[in-house]
Amino acid sequence: MRKLPGWKELVETGPIILEAGNSVEYKTGDWRTFRPEIDYSKCTTCLFCWLFCPDSAVSFDGKKVEINYDYCKGCGVCAAECPVKCITMKEEEK
Ligand code: SF4
Ligand code: SF4
C-alpha cells in the first residue's frame, strides 16, 4: 500500500496563505442556489439576520441591513431566523 504523506510533507504542497486577509478575494457567493431578498417595508432592523448569518454576509450601516451577495452562500439561516419573515429565499438566476 502506498504510504500517505505526513503533515510535515503536506506543508510543502498544501494551501499557503501568502498575505493576511486574502480571503476577501474568494467570492464564495457563487456557490449559491437561492438568494435571500429583504422586504424593507416589513424589516424592523432587529439585526437577527446580521447576528445569525454564519458567513458574516449581512452588514448594518446604522440604518439598514444589507446582504453582500459576493459572500452570501444562500443557506437561508437569515430567512429562518427573521422574526417578521421579511426575507424570502428566491431561486438564483444565472
Ligand atoms: S442566506 Fe445564509 S449566508 Fe446568505 S445572508 Fe442569509 S444567513 Fe447569510
Ligand atoms: S432579521 Fe428580518 S427584521 Fe430583523 S433586521 Fe433582518 S431582515 Fe430586518
mmCIF file of C-alpha atoms and ligand atoms in Angstrom:
data_model
loop_
_atom_site.group_PDB
_atom_site.id
_atom_site.type_symbol
_atom_site.label_atom_id
_atom_site.label_comp_id
_atom_site.label_asym_id
_atom_site.label_seq_id
_atom_site.Cartn_x
_atom_site.Cartn_y
_atom_site.Cartn_z
ATOM 1 C CA MET A 1 0.000 0.000 0.000
ATOM 2 C CA ARG A 2 1.257 3.477 -0.908
ATOM 3 C CA LYS A 3 2.435 5.436 2.092
ATOM 4 C CA LEU A 4 0.438 8.628 2.565
ATOM 5 C CA PRO A 5 2.389 11.820 3.234
ATOM 6 C CA GLY A 6 2.594 13.043 6.798
ATOM 7 C CA TRP A 7 1.631 16.556 7.820
ATOM 8 C CA LYS A 8 5.215 17.801 7.502
ATOM 9 C CA GLU A 9 5.278 16.878 3.802
ATOM 10 C CA LEU A 10 1.850 18.455 3.277
ATOM 11 C CA VAL A 11 3.179 21.776 4.494
ATOM 12 C CA GLU A 12 5.297 21.871 1.336
ATOM 13 C CA THR A 13 2.399 21.245 -1.060
ATOM 14 C CA GLY A 14 -0.745 22.301 0.826
ATOM 15 C CA PRO A 15 -2.522 25.659 0.714
ATOM 16 C CA ILE A 16 -0.300 28.545 1.684
ATOM 17 C CA ILE A 17 -1.580 31.911 2.914
ATOM 18 C CA LEU A 18 0.851 34.434 1.479
ATOM 19 C CA GLU A 19 -0.896 37.542 2.776
ATOM 20 C CA ALA A 20 -3.180 38.011 5.755
ATOM 21 C CA GLY A 21 -6.758 38.903 4.813
ATOM 22 C CA ASN A 22 -6.598 37.467 1.289
ATOM 23 C CA SER A 23 -9.897 35.598 1.837
ATOM 24 C CA VAL A 24 -11.741 38.730 0.629
ATOM 25 C CA GLU A 25 -10.598 37.759 -2.863
ATOM 26 C CA TYR A 26 -12.534 34.472 -2.712
ATOM 27 C CA LYS A 27 -16.079 35.335 -3.708
ATOM 28 C CA THR A 28 -17.827 32.374 -2.120
ATOM 29 C CA GLY A 29 -21.282 33.670 -3.085
ATOM 30 C CA ASP A 30 -21.101 31.949 -6.473
ATOM 31 C CA TRP A 31 -21.935 28.618 -4.763
ATOM 32 C CA ARG A 32 -25.430 29.943 -4.086
ATOM 33 C CA THR A 33 -28.611 28.241 -5.366
ATOM 34 C CA PHE A 34 -31.050 30.501 -3.506
ATOM 35 C CA ARG A 35 -30.649 34.175 -2.696
ATOM 36 C CA PRO A 36 -32.217 35.960 0.262
ATOM 37 C CA GLU A 37 -34.148 39.092 -0.555
ATOM 38 C CA ILE A 38 -35.278 41.539 2.125
ATOM 39 C CA ASP A 39 -38.653 43.279 2.047
ATOM 40 C CA TYR A 40 -37.575 46.538 3.683
ATOM 41 C CA SER A 41 -41.184 47.658 4.159
ATOM 42 C CA LYS A 42 -41.505 44.960 6.861
ATOM 43 C CA CYS A 43 -37.957 44.961 8.270
ATOM 44 C CA THR A 44 -37.803 46.145 11.895
ATOM 45 C CA THR A 45 -33.970 46.360 11.928
ATOM 46 C CA CYS A 46 -33.832 43.817 14.743
ATOM 47 C CA LEU A 47 -30.435 42.619 13.402
ATOM 48 C CA PHE A 48 -31.220 38.923 13.866
ATOM 49 C CA CYS A 49 -30.074 38.272 10.284
ATOM 50 C CA TRP A 50 -26.819 40.116 10.982
ATOM 51 C CA LEU A 51 -26.330 38.147 14.185
ATOM 52 C CA PHE A 52 -27.125 34.688 12.820
ATOM 53 C CA CYS A 53 -25.529 34.776 9.356
ATOM 54 C CA PRO A 54 -22.775 32.133 9.505
ATOM 55 C CA ASP A 55 -20.843 33.862 6.707
ATOM 56 C CA SER A 56 -20.964 37.418 8.082
ATOM 57 C CA ALA A 57 -22.587 38.365 4.793
ATOM 58 C CA VAL A 58 -25.065 40.771 6.405
ATOM 59 C CA SER A 59 -23.852 44.256 7.196
ATOM 60 C CA PHE A 60 -25.509 47.100 9.101
ATOM 61 C CA ASP A 61 -24.669 50.731 8.383
ATOM 62 C CA GLY A 62 -26.601 52.088 11.368
ATOM 63 C CA LYS A 63 -29.824 52.444 9.362
ATOM 64 C CA LYS A 64 -30.478 49.257 7.438
ATOM 65 C CA VAL A 65 -29.166 45.758 6.947
ATOM 66 C CA GLU A 66 -27.727 44.718 3.602
ATOM 67 C CA ILE A 67 -26.689 41.378 2.186
ATOM 68 C CA ASN A 68 -23.334 41.100 0.482
ATOM 69 C CA TYR A 69 -24.013 38.679 -2.358
ATOM 70 C CA ASP A 70 -20.307 38.231 -3.024
ATOM 71 C CA TYR A 71 -20.146 36.094 0.120
ATOM 72 C CA CYS A 72 -23.743 35.037 0.896
ATOM 73 C CA LYS A 73 -23.956 31.277 0.245
ATOM 74 C CA GLY A 74 -27.750 31.201 0.343
ATOM 75 C CA CYS A 75 -28.075 28.920 3.365
ATOM 76 C CA GLY A 76 -31.364 30.520 4.422
ATOM 77 C CA VAL A 77 -30.496 30.913 8.115
ATOM 78 C CA CYS A 78 -31.364 34.618 7.966
ATOM 79 C CA ALA A 79 -34.790 33.874 6.475
ATOM 80 C CA ALA A 80 -35.472 31.205 9.108
ATOM 81 C CA GLU A 81 -34.445 33.496 11.971
ATOM 82 C CA CYS A 82 -36.115 36.714 10.818
ATOM 83 C CA PRO A 83 -38.942 37.244 13.343
ATOM 84 C CA VAL A 84 -41.191 39.109 10.893
ATOM 85 C CA LYS A 85 -40.434 36.806 7.933
ATOM 86 C CA CYS A 86 -39.443 39.624 5.603
ATOM 87 C CA ILE A 87 -36.594 37.660 3.997
ATOM 88 C CA THR A 88 -37.589 35.460 1.066
ATOM 89 C CA MET A 89 -35.284 32.859 -0.445
ATOM 90 C CA LYS A 90 -35.568 33.112 -4.216
ATOM 91 C CA GLU A 91 -34.025 30.779 -6.763
ATOM 92 C CA GLU A 92 -30.808 32.234 -8.110
ATOM 93 C CA GLU A 93 -30.861 33.230 -11.743
ATOM 94 C CA LYS A 94 -27.621 32.566 -13.613
HETATM 95 S S1 SF4 B 1 -28.613 33.156 3.204
HETATM 96 FE FE1 SF4 B 1 -27.115 32.446 4.741
HETATM 97 S S2 SF4 B 1 -25.171 33.293 4.046
HETATM 98 FE FE2 SF4 B 1 -26.762 34.440 2.972
HETATM 99 S S3 SF4 B 1 -27.149 36.234 4.235
HETATM 100 FE FE3 SF4 B 1 -28.622 34.656 4.847
HETATM 101 S S4 SF4 B 1 -27.656 33.599 6.569
HETATM 102 FE FE4 SF4 B 1 -26.040 34.752 5.492
HETATM 103 S S1 SF4 B 2 -33.985 39.633 10.760
HETATM 104 FE FE1 SF4 B 2 -35.567 40.453 9.407
HETATM 105 S S2 SF4 B 2 -36.493 42.130 10.533
HETATM 106 FE FE2 SF4 B 2 -34.554 41.674 11.509
HETATM 107 S S3 SF4 B 2 -33.081 43.081 10.543
HETATM 108 FE FE3 SF4 B 2 -33.008 41.148 9.418
HETATM 109 S S4 SF4 B 2 -34.454 41.427 7.717
HETATM 110 FE FE4 SF4 B 2 -34.888 43.011 9.234
#
